[in-house]
Coordinates of C-alpha atoms in Angstrom, one line a residue:
Chain M
M900 CA -105.8 60.8 81.7
I901 CA -108.6 63.5 79.8
W902 CA -111.6 63.0 82.8
S903 CA -109.9 65.1 85.2
L904 CA -110.7 68.5 86.1
Y905 CA -107.7 71.2 87.1
S906 CA -109.0 73.1 90.1
P907 CA -107.2 76.7 89.5
I908 CA -107.4 77.7 92.8
A909 CA -106.8 74.6 94.7
G910 CA -103.5 73.9 92.0
Y911 CA -104.2 70.3 91.7
S912 CA -106.1 68.0 89.8
V913 CA -109.3 65.7 90.5
N914 CA -111.2 63.0 88.9
I915 CA -114.5 64.2 87.2
F916 CA -115.9 61.6 87.7
L917 CA -115.0 60.8 91.6
L918 CA -116.7 65.3 91.8
L919 CA -119.8 64.4 89.4
G920 CA -120.0 61.6 92.1
L921 CA -119.6 63.3 95.3
G922 CA -122.0 65.6 94.6
G923 CA -124.2 63.3 93.2
S924 CA -124.0 60.7 95.7
V925 CA -124.7 63.9 98.5
G926 CA -127.1 65.2 96.2
F927 CA -128.9 62.1 96.4
F928 CA -128.7 61.4 100.2
S929 CA -130.1 64.9 100.9
G930 CA -132.6 65.0 98.7
L931 CA -133.7 61.3 100.0
S932 CA -133.4 62.1 103.8
G933 CA -134.6 65.7 103.7
V934 CA -130.7 67.4 105.5
G935 CA -128.4 69.2 103.6
G936 CA -125.7 67.7 102.4
G937 CA -122.9 70.4 102.7
F938 CA -122.1 68.8 105.9
L939 CA -121.1 65.9 104.4
L940 CA -119.5 67.7 100.7
T941 CA -117.3 69.4 102.6
P942 CA -115.3 66.4 104.4
L943 CA -115.5 64.6 101.4
L944 CA -114.1 66.9 99.0
I945 CA -111.0 67.2 102.1
M946 CA -110.9 63.4 101.3
A947 CA -110.5 63.7 97.1
G948 CA -107.7 65.9 98.1
I949 CA -108.6 69.4 98.2
P950 CA -107.7 71.7 100.5
P951 CA -109.2 72.5 103.4
T952 CA -110.7 76.2 102.9
V953 CA -110.9 75.5 98.9
A954 CA -113.3 72.6 99.9
A955 CA -115.6 75.2 102.3
A956 CA -114.9 78.2 100.5
T957 CA -116.4 76.2 96.9
D958 CA -119.3 74.2 98.8
S959 CA -120.7 77.5 100.3
N960 CA -120.8 77.7 96.2
Q961 CA -122.7 75.3 95.6
I962 CA -125.1 75.2 98.3
V963 CA -126.7 78.6 97.0
A964 CA -127.4 76.4 93.6
S965 CA -128.9 74.0 95.7
A966 CA -130.5 76.1 97.9
T967 CA -132.3 77.8 95.2
S968 CA -133.8 75.3 93.5
G969 CA -135.1 74.2 97.1
A970 CA -135.7 77.2 97.6
Y971 CA -137.8 78.1 94.9
A972 CA -139.5 75.2 94.9
H973 CA -140.8 76.2 98.4
Y974 CA -141.6 79.8 97.4
R975 CA -144.5 78.2 94.7
M976 CA -146.0 76.4 97.5
G977 CA -146.0 80.0 99.4
S978 CA -144.0 78.4 102.5
V979 CA -141.3 81.0 103.0
D980 CA -141.5 83.6 105.7
F981 CA -139.9 86.3 104.2
K982 CA -139.8 89.0 107.3
M983 CA -138.5 85.8 109.4
G984 CA -135.6 85.1 106.8
L985 CA -134.3 87.9 106.2
L986 CA -134.1 88.8 109.7
I987 CA -131.9 85.8 109.8
F988 CA -129.7 86.8 106.9
A989 CA -129.4 90.1 109.2
G990 CA -126.9 87.9 111.6
G991 CA -126.2 85.7 109.4
F992 CA -124.5 88.0 107.2
V993 CA -122.9 89.3 110.7
G994 CA -122.2 85.8 111.5
S995 CA -120.4 84.3 108.1
T996 CA -118.5 87.7 107.6
V997 CA -117.2 86.8 111.2
G998 CA -116.9 83.2 110.5
V999 CA -114.2 84.4 107.1
E1000 CA -112.5 86.6 109.1
I1001 CA -111.8 83.3 111.5
I1002 CA -110.4 81.3 108.7
K1003 CA -108.6 83.7 107.8
F1004 CA -106.8 84.7 111.1
M1005 CA -106.5 80.5 111.3
R1006 CA -104.7 80.3 108.0
E1007 CA -102.2 82.9 109.0
V1008 CA -101.7 80.9 112.2
G1009 CA -101.1 77.6 109.9
E1010 CA -104.1 75.9 112.0
V1011 CA -106.8 76.4 109.2
D1012 CA -106.4 72.6 108.0
F1013 CA -107.0 71.3 112.4
F1014 CA -109.6 73.5 113.5
I1015 CA -112.0 73.0 110.1
E1016 CA -111.4 69.2 111.0
V1017 CA -112.0 69.0 114.4
T1018 CA -114.9 71.2 114.2
Y1019 CA -115.8 68.2 111.8
V1020 CA -115.6 65.6 114.2
V1021 CA -117.7 67.6 116.9
L1022 CA -120.1 68.7 114.5
L1023 CA -120.3 64.9 112.6
G1024 CA -120.5 63.2 115.5
I1025 CA -123.1 64.7 117.1
L1026 CA -125.1 65.1 114.2
G1027 CA -124.4 61.4 113.2
F1028 CA -125.3 60.6 117.0
L1029 CA -128.2 62.8 116.8
M1030 CA -129.4 61.3 113.2
M1031 CA -128.9 57.3 114.4
A1032 CA -131.0 58.0 117.8
D1033 CA -133.7 59.3 116.6
S1034 CA -134.1 56.9 113.5
I1035 CA -133.5 54.1 116.0
N1036 CA -135.8 55.8 118.5
C1037 CA -138.2 56.0 115.4
L1038 CA -138.0 52.3 113.7
L1039 CA -139.1 50.9 117.4
K1040 CA -141.4 52.9 117.5
K1041 CA -142.9 51.8 114.4
K1042 CA -146.7 52.9 114.8
G1043 CA -145.6 56.5 115.3
V1044 CA -146.1 59.0 112.4
S1045 CA -143.3 59.3 110.6
G1046 CA -141.7 62.2 109.0
S1047 CA -143.4 64.8 111.3
I1048 CA -142.1 66.5 114.6
D1049 CA -144.0 66.7 117.6
K1050 CA -143.5 70.2 118.3
S1051 CA -144.5 69.9 121.5
K1052 CA -146.4 73.7 122.8
K1053 CA -145.6 73.5 126.7
R1054 CA -144.2 76.4 127.6
F1055 CA -140.7 76.0 129.4
F1056 CA -138.7 78.4 130.9
H1057 CA -137.0 79.2 128.3
D1058 CA -139.9 79.9 126.6
R1059 CA -141.0 83.0 128.9
L1060 CA -137.0 84.2 128.6
F1061 CA -137.6 84.4 125.5
Q1062 CA -141.0 86.2 125.7
A1063 CA -139.3 88.9 127.8
L1064 CA -136.8 90.1 125.1
P1065 CA -138.1 93.6 123.6
W1066 CA -139.4 95.1 120.4
E1067 CA -141.6 92.2 119.7
M1068 CA -142.7 91.7 116.4
R1069 CA -145.1 89.9 114.6
F1070 CA -144.8 87.3 111.9
N1071 CA -148.2 86.8 110.0
K1072 CA -146.7 84.0 107.8
S1073 CA -145.4 81.9 110.8
D1074 CA -148.0 82.8 113.0
V1075 CA -145.7 84.2 115.9
T1076 CA -144.8 86.8 117.7
L1077 CA -141.7 87.0 119.0
S1078 CA -138.0 89.8 119.7
P1079 CA -136.3 89.6 116.2
I1080 CA -133.1 89.4 118.8
L1081 CA -133.9 85.8 118.4
P1082 CA -133.5 85.6 115.0
V1083 CA -130.7 88.1 114.4
F1084 CA -128.6 85.9 117.1
A1085 CA -129.6 82.6 115.8
G1086 CA -129.0 83.5 112.2
G1087 CA -125.9 84.8 113.2
F1088 CA -124.1 81.9 114.9
A1089 CA -125.3 79.8 112.5
G1090 CA -124.0 82.0 109.5
M1091 CA -120.0 81.6 111.7
V1092 CA -120.7 78.0 111.7
A1093 CA -121.6 77.7 107.5
A1094 CA -118.1 80.1 107.2
I1095 CA -116.1 78.2 109.2
L1096 CA -116.6 74.9 107.4
G1097 CA -118.8 75.4 104.0
V1098 CA -121.8 74.0 104.8
G1099 CA -126.2 75.9 104.9
G1100 CA -126.6 76.1 108.3
G1101 CA -129.3 73.6 107.8
F1102 CA -128.9 71.8 110.8
I1103 CA -128.6 74.5 113.5
M1104 CA -131.3 77.0 112.2
L1105 CA -133.9 73.8 111.4
P1106 CA -134.3 72.9 115.0
T1107 CA -133.9 76.6 116.1
M1108 CA -136.8 77.7 114.1
C1109 CA -139.0 74.7 115.5
Y1110 CA -138.3 74.5 119.2
V1111 CA -136.7 78.3 120.0
L1112 CA -138.4 80.4 117.0
R1113 CA -142.0 78.1 117.7
M1114 CA -142.5 78.4 114.0
P1115 CA -145.1 75.8 112.3
M1116 CA -143.3 73.0 110.2
H1117 CA -144.6 73.7 106.7
V1118 CA -142.5 77.0 106.4
V1119 CA -139.8 75.8 108.4
V1120 CA -137.7 74.3 105.1
G1121 CA -138.6 77.0 102.9
T1122 CA -137.5 79.6 105.5
N1123 CA -134.0 77.7 106.0
L1124 CA -133.6 77.6 102.3
F1125 CA -133.9 80.6 101.6
Q1126 CA -132.1 82.6 104.6
E1127 CA -129.3 79.5 103.5
V1128 CA -129.3 80.7 99.6
L1129 CA -128.5 84.9 101.4
V1130 CA -125.6 83.5 103.7
C1131 CA -123.8 81.4 101.5
A1132 CA -124.4 84.0 98.9
N1133 CA -122.4 86.4 101.5
I1134 CA -119.8 83.7 102.3
T1135 CA -119.0 83.1 99.1
A1136 CA -118.6 86.5 98.5
M1137 CA -116.3 87.0 101.3
Q1138 CA -114.4 84.3 100.4
A1139 CA -113.6 84.8 97.1
I1140 CA -113.1 88.6 98.6
T1141 CA -110.6 87.5 101.2
N1142 CA -109.6 84.5 100.8
H1143 CA -109.7 83.7 97.4
T1144 CA -110.8 79.9 97.6
V1145 CA -113.8 79.6 95.6
D1146 CA -113.2 77.7 93.1
L1147 CA -115.9 77.9 90.2
A1148 CA -114.6 74.9 88.0
L1149 CA -114.8 72.8 91.0
A1150 CA -118.0 74.1 92.0
L1151 CA -119.6 74.0 88.5
I1152 CA -119.1 70.1 88.5
L1153 CA -120.4 69.8 92.0
L1154 CA -123.9 71.4 91.6
S1155 CA -124.5 70.0 88.5
G1156 CA -124.3 66.4 90.5
S1157 CA -125.7 67.5 93.9
T1158 CA -129.2 69.1 92.3
V1159 CA -130.0 66.3 89.5
G1160 CA -128.8 63.5 92.5
A1161 CA -131.4 65.4 94.8
Q1162 CA -134.3 65.6 92.5
F1163 CA -133.4 61.8 92.4
G1164 CA -133.3 61.1 95.6
A1165 CA -136.4 63.4 96.8
R1166 CA -138.2 60.9 93.9
L1167 CA -136.8 58.3 95.7
G1168 CA -137.6 59.1 99.2
H1169 CA -141.4 59.2 98.5
K1170 CA -141.0 55.2 97.8
L1171 CA -138.9 54.2 100.3
N1172 CA -138.8 54.1 104.5
A1173 CA -137.8 57.4 105.7
D1174 CA -136.3 55.8 109.2
Y1175 CA -134.3 53.0 107.8
L1176 CA -132.8 56.0 105.0
K1177 CA -132.5 58.4 107.8
L1178 CA -130.2 55.5 109.6
V1179 CA -128.0 54.9 106.5
L1180 CA -127.2 58.6 106.2
A1181 CA -126.4 58.8 110.2
S1182 CA -124.0 55.5 109.3
V1183 CA -122.2 57.5 106.5
V1184 CA -122.1 60.8 109.0
L1185 CA -120.0 58.6 111.5
L1186 CA -118.1 57.5 108.9
V1187 CA -117.0 60.0 107.6
M1188 CA -116.2 61.4 111.1
V1189 CA -114.7 58.4 112.4
K1190 CA -112.0 58.7 109.2
I1191 CA -111.5 62.4 110.2
L1192 CA -110.9 61.2 113.8
V1193 CA -108.6 58.4 112.8
E1194 CA -106.3 60.6 110.6
L1195 CA -105.9 63.1 113.8
T1196 CA -105.3 60.7 116.3
F1197 CA -103.2 58.2 114.9
S1198 CA -99.0 59.3 113.8
P1199 CA -99.7 61.0 110.4
D1200 CA -97.3 59.8 107.3
L1201 CA -95.7 63.2 106.9
M1202 CA -94.6 65.5 109.7
L1203 CA -94.5 68.4 107.8
G1204 CA -96.7 70.2 106.2
I1205 CA -97.2 73.5 104.1
K1206 CA -98.3 76.5 106.9
G1207 CA -101.7 77.8 105.9
G1208 CA -102.7 74.5 103.9
R1209 CA -101.5 74.3 100.2
Chain I
M795 CA -51.7 92.7 43.1
K796 CA -48.3 90.8 43.5
P797 CA -48.9 86.4 43.5
E798 CA -46.4 86.9 46.6
K799 CA -49.1 89.0 48.4
H800 CA -51.8 86.2 47.5
I801 CA -49.9 83.5 48.8
S802 CA -48.7 84.9 52.4
K803 CA -52.2 85.7 53.2
L804 CA -53.0 81.7 52.4
V805 CA -49.9 81.5 54.5
L806 CA -51.9 83.3 56.8
C807 CA -55.5 82.2 56.6
V808 CA -54.8 78.6 56.3
P809 CA -53.4 78.4 60.2
A810 CA -55.7 80.3 61.2
A811 CA -58.5 77.7 59.7
L812 CA -56.8 75.1 61.1
F813 CA -56.9 77.1 64.6
F814 CA -60.7 77.5 64.7
L815 CA -61.4 73.9 63.3
L816 CA -58.9 72.3 66.1
I817 CA -61.1 74.3 68.6
S818 CA -64.1 73.8 67.3
I819 CA -63.7 70.1 67.2
P820 CA -63.7 69.7 71.6
L821 CA -66.4 72.2 71.5
Y822 CA -68.7 70.3 69.3
A823 CA -67.9 67.0 71.3
A824 CA -68.3 68.8 74.3
S825 CA -71.4 69.9 73.6
S826 CA -75.4 68.7 73.3
K827 CA -78.8 70.0 72.1
L828 CA -80.8 69.3 74.3
I829 CA -84.7 68.8 72.8
L830 CA -87.7 69.2 75.5
N831 CA -90.7 67.8 73.9
P832 CA -93.0 69.7 75.0
D833 CA -91.2 72.2 76.2
L834 CA -94.4 74.3 76.6
V835 CA -96.8 72.6 78.7
R836 CA -100.6 73.9 78.8
V837 CA -102.8 74.3 81.7
G838 CA -106.4 73.9 80.9
A839 CA -109.9 72.5 82.2
L840 CA -109.0 69.1 82.1
Y841 CA -105.0 68.8 82.8
N842 CA -104.0 66.4 84.9
G843 CA -100.0 66.5 84.5
T844 CA -98.2 65.8 81.4
R845 CA -95.3 63.4 80.7
I846 CA -92.4 65.4 78.7
N847 CA -89.8 63.5 76.8
L848 CA -86.3 64.7 76.5
S849 CA -83.3 63.7 73.5
A850 CA -79.5 64.8 73.6
E851 CA -76.8 63.9 71.8
I852 CA -73.5 63.6 74.2
P853 CA -69.9 62.2 73.5
R854 CA -69.4 58.5 73.7
E855 CA -69.0 57.0 76.9
C856 CA -70.5 59.7 79.1
D857 CA -73.1 59.4 81.7
V858 CA -76.0 61.9 82.0
I859 CA -78.3 63.4 84.9
V860 CA -80.7 66.2 83.8
E861 CA -82.7 68.1 86.5
I862 CA -85.7 69.6 86.4
M863 CA -85.5 72.8 88.4
G864 CA -88.0 75.7 89.7
R865 CA -86.8 78.9 91.0
D866 CA -86.0 78.8 95.0
I867 CA -88.1 80.6 97.2
K868 CA -88.9 81.4 100.8
E869 CA -91.5 79.0 102.4
A870 CA -92.5 78.3 105.9
V871 CA -93.6 74.7 107.0
V872 CA -94.8 73.6 110.8
Q873 CA -94.3 70.5 112.5
K874 CA -96.9 68.0 113.4
V875 CA -97.0 68.3 117.1
R876 CA -99.3 65.7 119.5
R877 CA -101.6 67.4 121.7
L878 CA -104.0 66.4 124.0
G879 CA -104.2 63.2 121.9
L880 CA -104.2 65.3 118.5
W881 CA -102.2 66.0 115.5
M882 CA -102.0 69.9 114.8
N883 CA -99.6 72.1 113.2
G884 CA -96.8 73.1 116.0
G885 CA -93.9 74.9 115.2
E886 CA -92.9 77.5 112.2
I887 CA -90.2 76.5 109.8
V888 CA -89.0 78.6 107.7
V889 CA -87.3 76.7 104.4
R890 CA -84.6 79.0 102.3
G891 CA -83.3 77.7 99.5
A892 CA -85.6 75.0 98.3
P893 CA -86.7 74.7 94.2
T894 CA -90.6 74.6 94.4
L895 CA -89.6 71.5 92.0
Y896 CA -86.8 68.9 91.9
L897 CA -86.7 65.9 89.6
A898 CA -83.5 64.4 88.6
L899 CA -82.7 61.7 86.2
S900 CA -79.7 59.3 85.7
S901 CA -78.7 57.1 83.3
E902 CA -76.3 55.3 85.6
P903 CA -78.2 54.5 88.7
A904 CA -75.3 55.1 91.1
L905 CA -75.0 58.8 89.9
L906 CA -77.8 59.2 92.0
T907 CA -78.0 56.6 94.7
S908 CA -73.9 55.9 95.5
P909 CA -72.9 58.7 98.7
S910 CA -70.0 59.6 97.1
I911 CA -71.0 60.4 93.8
G912 CA -74.2 61.4 94.7
A913 CA -73.3 64.4 96.6
L914 CA -73.1 66.6 93.6
W915 CA -76.2 66.1 92.0
G916 CA -79.7 64.6 93.7
Y917 CA -81.2 65.2 96.8
E918 CA -77.8 65.5 98.3
A919 CA -76.7 68.4 96.7
L920 CA -79.3 69.9 97.6
K921 CA -79.2 69.4 101.3
K922 CA -76.3 72.0 100.8
R923 CA -78.7 74.5 99.8
V924 CA -81.4 74.6 101.3
S925 CA -81.3 76.1 105.1
F926 CA -84.4 75.7 107.5
S927 CA -84.5 78.0 110.6
G928 CA -87.2 79.1 113.1
H929 CA -88.4 76.3 115.4
I930 CA -85.6 74.2 115.0
K931 CA -82.4 73.1 116.6
E932 CA -79.2 72.6 114.9
V933 CA -79.4 68.8 115.2
E934 CA -82.3 68.7 114.0
N935 CA -81.3 69.6 110.3
D936 CA -81.2 66.5 109.1
R937 CA -84.6 64.9 110.1
I938 CA -86.2 67.9 109.2
F939 CA -84.5 68.2 105.5
K940 CA -85.7 64.0 105.7
E941 CA -89.3 65.4 106.3
F942 CA -89.2 68.1 104.0
L943 CA -88.0 65.8 101.3
Q944 CA -91.2 63.4 102.4
L945 CA -93.6 66.1 102.0
K946 CA -92.5 67.8 98.2
E947 CA -92.0 63.7 97.4
S948 CA -95.9 62.7 98.4
L949 CA -97.2 66.4 96.2
Q950 CA -94.8 65.1 93.7
L951 CA -93.2 68.2 93.7
Y952 CA -89.9 66.4 94.0
G953 CA -88.3 63.2 92.9
I954 CA -85.1 61.1 92.2
F955 CA -85.6 58.7 89.5
P956 CA -81.7 56.5 88.8
G957 CA -81.1 54.5 85.6
V958 CA -84.3 55.8 84.2
L959 CA -82.4 57.5 80.9
K960 CA -81.1 55.9 78.4
V961 CA -78.3 56.1 76.1
S962 CA -77.5 54.1 73.2
S963 CA -74.6 54.8 70.8
S964 CA -74.8 57.4 67.4
S965 CA -73.2 58.0 64.5
G966 CA -69.5 58.5 64.5
N967 CA -68.2 59.8 68.3
R968 CA -71.6 60.4 69.7
S969 CA -74.6 58.9 71.5
T970 CA -78.1 59.6 71.7
V971 CA -80.0 59.5 75.3
K972 CA -83.8 59.7 75.8
G973 CA -85.7 59.7 79.0
S974 CA -89.1 61.0 80.2
F975 CA -90.5 62.3 83.1
T976 CA -93.6 64.0 84.6
L977 CA -94.9 66.5 85.0
S978 CA -97.5 66.5 88.1
S979 CA -100.7 69.0 87.7
N980 CA -99.2 70.2 91.6
A981 CA -96.4 72.4 89.6
T982 CA -97.8 75.7 89.2
P983 CA -97.9 77.7 85.9
G984 CA -94.3 79.4 86.1
S985 CA -90.8 78.7 84.1
Y986 CA -89.0 75.8 85.0
Q987 CA -85.3 74.7 84.1
V988 CA -84.0 71.7 82.4
F989 CA -80.6 71.1 83.1
L990 CA -77.8 68.5 81.4
S991 CA -74.8 67.2 83.0
V992 CA -72.6 65.2 80.8
I993 CA -70.1 63.2 83.3
Q994 CA -67.4 61.2 82.6
N995 CA -65.1 58.9 84.6
G996 CA -67.5 61.2 87.9
E997 CA -65.8 64.4 86.9
L998 CA -68.7 66.9 85.4
L999 CA -67.9 67.3 81.7
F1000 CA -70.0 70.4 80.9
R1001 CA -73.9 71.2 81.3
E1002 CA -76.1 73.1 79.6
S1003 CA -80.0 73.9 79.8
A1004 CA -83.2 74.7 78.1
P1005 CA -86.3 76.5 79.7
L1006 CA -89.9 75.0 80.8
K1007 CA -92.2 76.6 80.5
V1008 CA -95.7 75.7 82.4
I1009 CA -98.8 78.4 81.4
M1010 CA -102.7 78.1 82.3
V1011 CA -104.9 78.6 79.7
G1012 CA -108.5 78.5 78.7
F1013 CA -110.9 77.8 81.2
P1014 CA -108.5 77.4 84.1
E1015 CA -107.1 80.9 83.6
L1016 CA -110.1 82.7 83.7
V1017 CA -111.2 81.8 86.8
Y1018 CA -107.5 82.4 88.0
R1019 CA -107.1 85.3 87.0
M1020 CA -110.6 86.5 87.7
A1021 CA -110.0 85.3 91.5
K1022 CA -107.0 86.8 91.7
S1023 CA -107.5 90.4 90.3
H1024 CA -110.6 90.8 90.0
A1025 CA -112.2 89.2 93.4
V1026 CA -115.0 91.1 94.1
A1027 CA -116.8 90.5 90.3
Y1028 CA -115.7 87.2 90.7
G1029 CA -117.5 86.1 93.7
F1030 CA -120.7 88.1 92.7
L1031 CA -120.3 85.5 89.0
C1032 CA -119.7 82.3 91.3
I1033 CA -123.0 83.7 93.4
M1034 CA -124.9 84.3 90.0
I1035 CA -124.0 81.4 88.2
A1036 CA -125.1 79.3 91.2
A1037 CA -128.3 80.7 92.0
L1038 CA -129.3 80.4 87.9
A1039 CA -128.2 76.9 87.6
G1040 CA -130.3 76.7 90.9
L1041 CA -133.5 78.3 89.2
V1042 CA -133.1 76.7 86.0
V1043 CA -132.8 72.9 87.7
G1044 CA -135.5 74.2 89.8
L1045 CA -137.7 74.9 87.2
V1046 CA -137.2 72.4 85.1
F1047 CA -137.9 69.7 87.9
A1048 CA -140.8 72.0 88.8
K1049 CA -142.1 71.1 85.2
S1050 CA -142.0 67.6 85.2
K1051 CA -143.5 67.2 88.6
P1052 CA -146.5 68.9 89.5
H1053 CA -146.3 70.2 93.7
K1054 CA -148.5 69.0 96.3
E1055 CA -149.8 71.4 99.2

């Protein structure tokens, strides 16, 4: 069978069309709905037989490509807050380094596969239900403004708490004044999760930027993509140096599928109802979550596993 | 030189030659040239396992067992345990004496399936070599061995194939044995040995081996070597390639689609 790609790091052959299809469809969904595809691609790679550690590390590498592509487009539109992005990355650098070390430790104790899978069940479960609830809510309202996030300017207790933090800084691009502790802390948490799961961390940073950092919507996506490039580049370097789990051969096929798929998805997204698309994506996310959960709940076919993954 | 001397030399040489001839006939009968095609497997970018053909000449009315084996390693495996309703990894078991690869093929199915004869080859023979230690009780050895085989079979690294070798009569008192086996892409690059055991009336007549080498070539070899030996440079190369690819795609699509402010 010549249409297989041999992954030298995983020591395993995978069908090239399957990889292109996975990368392309996740990129397509990503471009269609506007959410990052990392959280979906890693579990799909695991299902295709790629060991979880290799899947997560390689996915981080391919996110560098897709996020660079997106960040460049936003940079041209002038919607990237570099100052904020660099502060988030400062936290993300520490967080992602800690995340890689957690993976190394879990690998040594032989629980890395279980750890990644359980974290995915929780993440995909929360994300899938929130997306589904949001899309159903929007479909029910119908008359509401689609695609925009209602950004309340109402001041809550946490707003007052955040304002009490020291060393306030002015972020002209985002038109906000806040303590750098907040973006550094949020970046640190997102970076840690990103390193463990092989995702960009956008699902944490986007709502954080909107609702905690109070950044305007037009700079949120571009700034998030900019920090994702830096954080995922750090994760790729750390995974390559510490765990030797980044597979360039695999990443090249995936990124060629996902970058092109994302562009087609983005073009089609303008023509279709965004709420129905979000509903479809939510269903896919929940299906993947259920599949992993079933595997964790029902008696496995094999009662022994190789310590530290294959 | 005297003619008597020639005669005495001839008298000595003829029996010596006859003696060596008599010795070499059974030696020839009890030998076989095991041929593997290919005997060097190149793992390239599009590699997905390979089919290896084997052939050998053996004495007539003999049966054959072929074993493909990797080197013995010490390996750690973990038992699946159920905690809080979820299956996770439990106690660690150290496996010693198990080869990285074990495939057994036979001409006569019973050689690998019959419990009495099969104890000399196949999984029953393997069981005698393999030992377990760690989170395991003595009484659990049989169960763990069975589960270990299932794990290895799922990775296509172990397998028993009774009766797949075909023996056909050849010239004189020789037969030809032919067969093939699939080397999975999960078999790591390295050196393997292919053993041919010739059996007559349930007894081992002779055994010989041939090497089988698996090497990584081309792009996978470059990626693997860089990832393991030059991890820092490899990490930065991965980042640079991904960033450049993203930038190129961004530029291409930016040119084809005007941006809206």
